[in-house]
Amino acid sequence: MAEAYFPVGPGLGMEENFLSLDDILMSQEKLPGRAESALPRLAVLLGQGAGSAESVPEGSKLEIPLWLAKGLHDSKRRIISVELPKIYKEAWRTVFSADANVVDLHKMGPYYYGFGSQLLNFENPENPEIAQTDSVCSLQTFIARFRRIMDSSQNTYNEDTSALVARLDELERALFQVGQKGLNDFQCWEKGQASQITASSLVQNYGKRKLTEVDG
Amino acid sequence: SEAKSGRTDLIFLIRFRHCCLLRNQRCLLAYLYDRLLRIRALRWEYGSVLPNTIQFHMSAEEVEWFNRYKKSLATYMRSVGGEEGLDLTQDIKPPKSLYIEVRCLRDHGEFEIDDGTTILLKKNSQHFLPRWKCEQLIRQGILEHVLS
């Protein structure tokens, strides 16, 4: 229980943590965009064209990962302009306001909340209120779902939780695991196992994996 | 050379390549940093001597980092808590008694305790031993703490 490995956690809000593995995975998610000018030789890089001299014509639609969108985006929008993925748009917002608990957030992109916060980085000057309502909506979705997450994490002990966890995105899963850990620790203490010295999970994993032996 | 020739349409390509390089750099740095965090955790959870199988998978710089971390930790522990220092890696969970019951999970050979007697640690043998001698072996998975 006294674990010593503390990985770098995801960033909060609009900033990512550079060294956070969660943020790296999250920024790999794709988002739809539009090429604002002809982009020479990009076609072969994105796998769309055959010849190396082909350029992606102006105005064509692209799906690019977030890290690339952040790097190529500037306020004058000379190269790339991005739009909100459909999950963050009007249609889905009505679904969320109807009943937020039903939505399978893992399928919508496992980093719904983190990605949504990152989208605020792209100033879309024509839609400031979408950004506003977007953050409000994410927040309300979160509030609605949080209660159920907290409740289920504190009350399922030693059960198979995969059905519950399948519909949560990564942030919610982290919260769920924290709740479960607290519950498990408490149960351990109640059983009197709190003073039992245990082999750490790192050690147990090394034991299970058959690492190659060194000769000589 | 493309930038020097003044072709502004290729600025995008340069920027794109730069983005990719930064991305690769970020992934590599995060990977190496995560490895260091795990190696640091090993010092606390396993002890100051790492088994050969793990050392085999560490790079030379990581081994050196581990040694330096060990040294920093030891210096710090010596400076805290009076003359002999305080071993922070012991008693991570509050101890209830001086002696504990342990069962051996693997053959480990002979083990000497403070009053000079040696104990043979064979698989499945049980012993009643002082806590401070066994704690590290339990964390390494060689012994198992048995609650009565």
Coordinates of C-alpha atoms in Angstrom, one line a residue:
Chain A
M1 CA 0.0 0.0 0.0
A2 CA 2.8 2.4 0.6
E3 CA 3.7 2.7 -3.1
A4 CA 6.6 4.9 -4.1
Y5 CA 5.9 5.3 -7.8
F6 CA 4.3 8.6 -8.5
P7 CA 3.9 9.2 -12.2
V8 CA 3.4 12.7 -13.6
G9 CA -0.3 13.4 -13.7
P10 CA -2.3 15.1 -16.5
G11 CA -2.4 18.9 -16.6
L12 CA -5.3 20.9 -15.4
G13 CA -7.3 23.2 -17.6
M14 CA -5.8 24.6 -20.7
E15 CA -2.2 23.6 -19.9
E16 CA -0.7 20.2 -20.5
N17 CA 2.0 18.7 -18.4
F18 CA 5.0 18.2 -20.7
L19 CA 6.2 15.0 -19.1
S20 CA 2.8 13.5 -18.4
L21 CA 2.2 10.3 -20.3
D22 CA -1.6 10.8 -20.0
D23 CA -1.3 14.2 -21.7
I24 CA 0.8 12.7 -24.5
L25 CA -1.8 10.1 -25.2
M26 CA -4.5 12.6 -25.0
S27 CA -2.9 15.0 -27.4
Q28 CA -2.7 12.2 -29.9
E29 CA -6.4 12.3 -30.4
K30 CA -7.5 13.7 -33.8
L31 CA -9.5 16.7 -34.6
P32 CA -11.1 17.9 -37.8
G33 CA -9.5 20.8 -39.5
R34 CA -9.3 22.6 -42.8
A35 CA -6.2 23.6 -44.8
E36 CA -6.2 27.3 -45.2
S37 CA -3.6 27.4 -47.9
A38 CA -2.2 24.9 -50.3
L39 CA 0.1 22.6 -48.3
P40 CA 2.9 21.3 -50.5
R41 CA 4.0 17.7 -50.0
L42 CA 1.8 17.2 -47.0
A43 CA -0.3 14.7 -49.0
V44 CA 2.2 11.9 -48.8
L45 CA 2.8 12.6 -45.1
L46 CA -0.9 12.2 -44.3
G47 CA -1.2 9.2 -46.5
Q48 CA -3.6 10.8 -48.9
G49 CA -1.5 11.1 -52.1
A50 CA 0.8 9.0 -54.1
G51 CA 3.3 11.4 -55.5
S52 CA 5.7 13.3 -53.4
A53 CA 5.1 16.6 -55.2
E54 CA 1.4 16.6 -54.6
S55 CA 0.1 19.3 -52.4
V56 CA -3.1 19.2 -50.5
P57 CA -5.3 21.8 -52.1
E58 CA -6.6 24.8 -50.2
G59 CA -9.8 24.2 -48.2
S60 CA -9.6 20.5 -48.0
K61 CA -10.6 18.8 -44.8
L62 CA -8.0 17.1 -42.7
E63 CA -7.9 15.0 -39.5
I64 CA -4.9 16.0 -37.6
P65 CA -3.8 15.1 -34.1
L66 CA -4.0 17.7 -31.4
W67 CA -0.3 18.2 -31.0
L68 CA 0.0 19.0 -34.7
A69 CA -3.0 21.3 -34.6
K70 CA -1.5 23.2 -31.7
G71 CA 1.8 23.6 -33.4
L72 CA 0.5 24.7 -36.8
H73 CA -2.3 26.9 -35.5
D74 CA -1.8 30.6 -35.2
S75 CA -4.2 33.5 -34.7
K76 CA -4.0 34.6 -38.3
R77 CA -5.0 31.1 -39.4
R78 CA -2.7 31.0 -42.3
I79 CA -2.1 27.3 -42.3
I80 CA -4.7 25.4 -40.5
S81 CA -8.0 26.2 -39.0
V82 CA -9.7 23.8 -36.6
E83 CA -13.2 23.1 -35.8
L84 CA -14.8 21.5 -32.9
P85 CA -15.3 17.8 -33.2
K86 CA -18.9 16.9 -33.4
I87 CA -19.1 15.5 -29.9
Y88 CA -18.6 19.0 -28.5
K89 CA -21.2 20.5 -30.7
E90 CA -24.8 21.5 -30.4
A91 CA -26.4 18.1 -31.1
W92 CA -24.5 16.3 -28.4
R93 CA -25.0 19.0 -25.9
T94 CA -28.7 18.4 -25.9
V95 CA -28.0 14.7 -25.3
F96 CA -25.8 15.6 -22.3
S97 CA -28.4 18.0 -20.9
A98 CA -31.1 15.3 -21.2
D99 CA -29.2 12.6 -19.2
A100 CA -25.5 12.8 -18.8
N101 CA -25.2 9.4 -17.1
V102 CA -26.2 7.4 -20.2
V103 CA -23.5 8.5 -22.6
D104 CA -20.6 6.2 -23.2
L105 CA -17.8 8.7 -22.8
H106 CA -15.1 6.2 -23.4
K107 CA -16.3 5.6 -26.9
M108 CA -16.4 9.4 -27.6
G109 CA -12.7 9.7 -27.3
P110 CA -11.3 8.4 -24.0
Y111 CA -10.1 11.8 -23.0
Y112 CA -13.3 13.8 -23.3
Y113 CA -12.7 16.3 -20.5
G114 CA -9.0 16.8 -21.1
F115 CA -9.4 17.2 -24.9
G116 CA -12.3 19.6 -24.4
S117 CA -10.2 21.8 -22.2
Q118 CA -7.4 21.8 -24.8
L119 CA -9.9 22.9 -27.4
L120 CA -10.2 26.2 -25.6
N121 CA -6.7 26.9 -26.7
F122 CA -7.8 27.5 -30.2
E123 CA -9.4 30.9 -30.2
N124 CA -12.2 30.6 -32.7
P125 CA -13.1 34.3 -32.8
E126 CA -16.4 33.6 -34.4
N127 CA -17.6 31.3 -31.6
P128 CA -16.6 32.7 -28.3
E129 CA -19.9 31.7 -26.8
I130 CA -19.4 28.1 -28.0
A131 CA -16.3 28.0 -25.9
Q132 CA -18.2 29.4 -23.0
T133 CA -21.1 27.1 -23.2
D134 CA -18.7 24.3 -24.0
S135 CA -16.9 24.6 -20.7
V136 CA -20.2 25.1 -18.9
C137 CA -21.6 22.0 -20.6
S138 CA -18.6 19.9 -19.8
L139 CA -18.8 21.0 -16.3
Q140 CA -22.4 20.1 -16.0
T141 CA -21.9 16.8 -17.6
F142 CA -19.2 16.1 -15.2
I143 CA -21.2 17.1 -12.2
A144 CA -24.1 14.9 -13.3
R145 CA -21.9 11.9 -13.7
F146 CA -19.7 12.5 -10.7
R147 CA -22.2 11.6 -8.2
R148 CA -22.7 8.2 -9.7
I149 CA -19.0 7.6 -10.0
M150 CA -18.4 8.5 -6.4
D151 CA -21.3 6.4 -5.2
S152 CA -20.3 3.3 -7.2
S153 CA -16.6 3.6 -6.3
Q154 CA -17.3 3.6 -2.6
N155 CA -19.7 0.8 -2.6
T156 CA -18.4 -1.9 -4.9
Y157 CA -15.8 -3.9 -2.9
N158 CA -14.1 -6.9 -4.6
E159 CA -16.6 -6.9 -7.4
D160 CA -16.1 -6.9 -11.1
T161 CA -16.3 -3.3 -12.0
S162 CA -15.5 -3.6 -15.6
A163 CA -19.1 -2.9 -16.7
L164 CA -19.3 0.3 -14.7
V165 CA -15.9 1.5 -15.8
A166 CA -16.3 0.8 -19.5
R167 CA -18.4 4.0 -20.1
L168 CA -16.2 6.4 -18.2
D169 CA -13.5 8.5 -19.8
E170 CA -9.9 8.6 -18.5
L171 CA -10.4 11.4 -16.0
E172 CA -13.5 9.7 -14.5
R173 CA -11.6 6.3 -14.4
A174 CA -8.8 7.9 -12.4
L175 CA -11.3 9.3 -9.9
F176 CA -13.0 5.9 -9.7
Q177 CA -9.7 4.2 -9.0
V178 CA -8.9 6.7 -6.3
G179 CA -12.2 6.0 -4.7
Q180 CA -11.7 2.3 -4.9
K181 CA -8.2 2.5 -3.4
G182 CA -9.6 4.5 -0.5
L183 CA -12.2 1.9 0.0
N184 CA -9.7 -1.0 -0.2
D185 CA -7.4 0.7 2.2
F186 CA -10.1 1.2 4.7
Q187 CA -11.2 -2.4 4.5
C188 CA -7.7 -3.5 5.0
W189 CA -7.4 -1.4 8.1
E190 CA -10.6 -2.8 9.4
K191 CA -9.3 -6.4 8.9
G192 CA -6.2 -5.5 10.8
Q193 CA -4.0 -5.9 7.8
A194 CA -2.7 -2.3 8.0
S195 CA 0.4 -3.3 9.8
Q196 CA 1.2 -6.2 7.6
I197 CA 4.4 -5.7 5.6
T198 CA 3.8 -6.6 2.0
A199 CA 5.9 -7.0 -1.1
S200 CA 5.3 -4.0 -3.3
S201 CA 3.4 -4.4 -6.5
L202 CA 6.5 -3.4 -8.5
V203 CA 8.3 -6.4 -7.0
Q204 CA 5.4 -8.7 -7.6
N205 CA 5.3 -7.7 -11.3
Y206 CA 9.0 -8.3 -11.7
G207 CA 8.6 -11.7 -10.2
K208 CA 5.8 -12.6 -12.7
R209 CA 7.6 -11.4 -15.8
K210 CA 10.3 -13.8 -16.9
L211 CA 13.1 -11.4 -17.4
T212 CA 16.1 -12.7 -19.4
E213 CA 18.9 -13.9 -17.2
V214 CA 22.3 -12.5 -17.5
D215 CA 25.1 -14.9 -18.2
G216 CA 28.4 -14.2 -16.7
Chain B
S1 CA 18.2 26.3 -48.0
E2 CA 14.5 26.3 -48.8
A3 CA 14.0 29.1 -46.3
K4 CA 16.9 31.1 -47.8
S5 CA 15.5 30.9 -51.3
G6 CA 12.5 32.8 -50.0
R7 CA 9.8 30.4 -50.9
T8 CA 7.2 31.2 -48.3
D9 CA 5.0 28.4 -49.1
L10 CA 7.5 26.0 -47.7
I11 CA 7.5 27.7 -44.3
F12 CA 4.6 25.5 -43.5
L13 CA 6.7 22.3 -44.1
I14 CA 9.5 23.6 -41.9
R15 CA 7.0 24.3 -39.2
F16 CA 5.5 20.9 -39.6
R17 CA 8.8 19.1 -39.4
H18 CA 9.7 21.2 -36.3
C19 CA 6.4 20.1 -34.7
C20 CA 7.2 16.5 -35.4
L21 CA 10.7 16.8 -33.9
L22 CA 9.3 18.5 -30.8
R23 CA 6.7 15.7 -30.5
N24 CA 9.4 13.0 -30.7
Q25 CA 11.5 14.8 -28.2
R26 CA 8.6 15.1 -25.8
C27 CA 7.7 11.4 -26.0
L28 CA 11.3 10.4 -25.4
L29 CA 11.8 12.7 -22.5
A30 CA 8.5 11.6 -20.9
Y31 CA 9.6 7.9 -21.3
L32 CA 13.0 8.4 -19.8
Y33 CA 11.6 10.5 -17.0
D34 CA 9.0 7.8 -16.2
R35 CA 11.8 5.2 -16.1
L36 CA 13.6 7.4 -13.6
L37 CA 10.5 7.6 -11.4
R38 CA 10.2 3.9 -11.4
I39 CA 13.9 3.4 -10.6
R40 CA 13.5 5.8 -7.7
A41 CA 10.5 3.9 -6.5
L42 CA 12.7 0.7 -6.5
R43 CA 15.0 2.2 -4.0
W44 CA 12.2 2.6 -1.6
E45 CA 10.3 -0.5 -2.3
Y46 CA 13.1 -3.0 -2.9
G47 CA 16.2 -1.8 -1.3
S48 CA 19.6 -0.4 -2.1
V49 CA 20.9 -3.4 -4.1
L50 CA 19.0 -4.1 -7.2
P51 CA 18.8 -7.7 -8.6
N52 CA 20.8 -8.4 -11.7
T53 CA 17.8 -9.0 -13.9
I54 CA 16.7 -5.4 -13.3
Q55 CA 20.2 -3.9 -13.6
F56 CA 20.6 -5.6 -16.9
H57 CA 17.7 -3.6 -18.3
M58 CA 19.0 -0.2 -17.0
S59 CA 21.3 2.0 -19.0
A60 CA 24.6 3.0 -17.6
E61 CA 23.3 6.5 -16.9
E62 CA 20.4 5.1 -15.1
V63 CA 22.6 3.0 -12.9
E64 CA 24.7 6.0 -12.1
W65 CA 21.6 8.0 -11.3
F66 CA 20.4 5.3 -9.0
N67 CA 23.8 5.3 -7.2
R68 CA 23.7 9.0 -6.8
Y69 CA 20.2 9.0 -5.5
K70 CA 21.1 6.3 -3.0
K71 CA 24.0 8.4 -1.8
S72 CA 21.9 11.5 -1.5
L73 CA 19.3 9.5 0.4
A74 CA 21.9 8.0 2.7
T75 CA 23.4 11.4 3.4
Y76 CA 20.1 12.8 4.3
M77 CA 19.1 9.9 6.5
R78 CA 22.4 10.2 8.4
S79 CA 21.8 13.8 9.0
V80 CA 18.3 13.3 10.5
G81 CA 17.7 11.8 13.9
G82 CA 20.8 12.1 16.0
E83 CA 24.1 10.2 15.8
E84 CA 23.3 7.1 13.9
G85 CA 20.7 8.6 11.6
L86 CA 17.3 7.4 10.8
D87 CA 16.5 4.7 8.3
L88 CA 13.5 6.1 6.5
T89 CA 13.0 3.1 4.4
Q90 CA 12.2 0.9 7.4
D91 CA 8.9 0.8 9.2
I92 CA 6.9 2.2 6.4
K93 CA 3.8 0.8 8.1
P94 CA 3.5 1.4 11.8
P95 CA 4.9 -1.6 13.7
K96 CA 2.9 -3.4 16.2
S97 CA 5.6 -5.6 17.7
L98 CA 9.3 -6.2 17.7
Y99 CA 9.2 -9.8 16.5
I100 CA 7.1 -11.1 13.6
E101 CA 6.1 -14.4 12.2
V102 CA 7.3 -14.9 8.7
R103 CA 7.0 -17.7 6.2
C104 CA 9.6 -18.3 3.5
L105 CA 8.4 -18.2 -0.1
R106 CA 11.6 -19.1 -1.8
D107 CA 14.9 -20.8 -0.9
H108 CA 17.2 -18.1 0.2
G109 CA 20.0 -19.9 2.0
E110 CA 21.4 -19.0 5.3
F111 CA 20.4 -15.9 7.2
E112 CA 22.2 -14.6 10.3
I113 CA 20.5 -12.7 13.0
D114 CA 22.0 -10.4 15.6
D115 CA 22.8 -12.9 18.3
G116 CA 24.9 -14.9 15.9
T117 CA 22.6 -17.8 15.2
T118 CA 22.0 -18.6 11.5
I119 CA 18.7 -19.7 10.2
L120 CA 18.2 -21.7 7.1
L121 CA 15.5 -20.1 4.9
K122 CA 13.9 -22.9 3.0
K123 CA 10.7 -22.7 1.1
N124 CA 7.6 -22.8 3.3
S125 CA 9.6 -22.8 6.6
Q126 CA 8.2 -20.5 9.2
H127 CA 10.2 -18.4 11.6
F128 CA 9.8 -15.9 14.4
L129 CA 12.3 -13.2 13.7
P130 CA 13.0 -9.6 14.6
R131 CA 11.1 -7.2 12.5
W132 CA 14.0 -5.0 11.4
K133 CA 15.9 -7.8 9.9
C134 CA 13.0 -9.2 7.9
E135 CA 11.4 -6.1 6.6
Q136 CA 13.6 -5.8 3.5
L137 CA 13.3 -9.5 2.7
I138 CA 9.5 -9.3 2.9
R139 CA 9.5 -6.3 0.6
Q140 CA 11.6 -8.2 -1.9
G141 CA 9.1 -11.0 -1.9
I142 CA 11.4 -13.6 -0.3
L143 CA 9.5 -13.8 3.0
E144 CA 5.9 -13.4 3.7
H145 CA 4.5 -11.7 6.8
V146 CA 2.1 -14.0 8.5
L147 CA -0.6 -12.4 10.7
S148 CA -1.5 -14.5 13.6

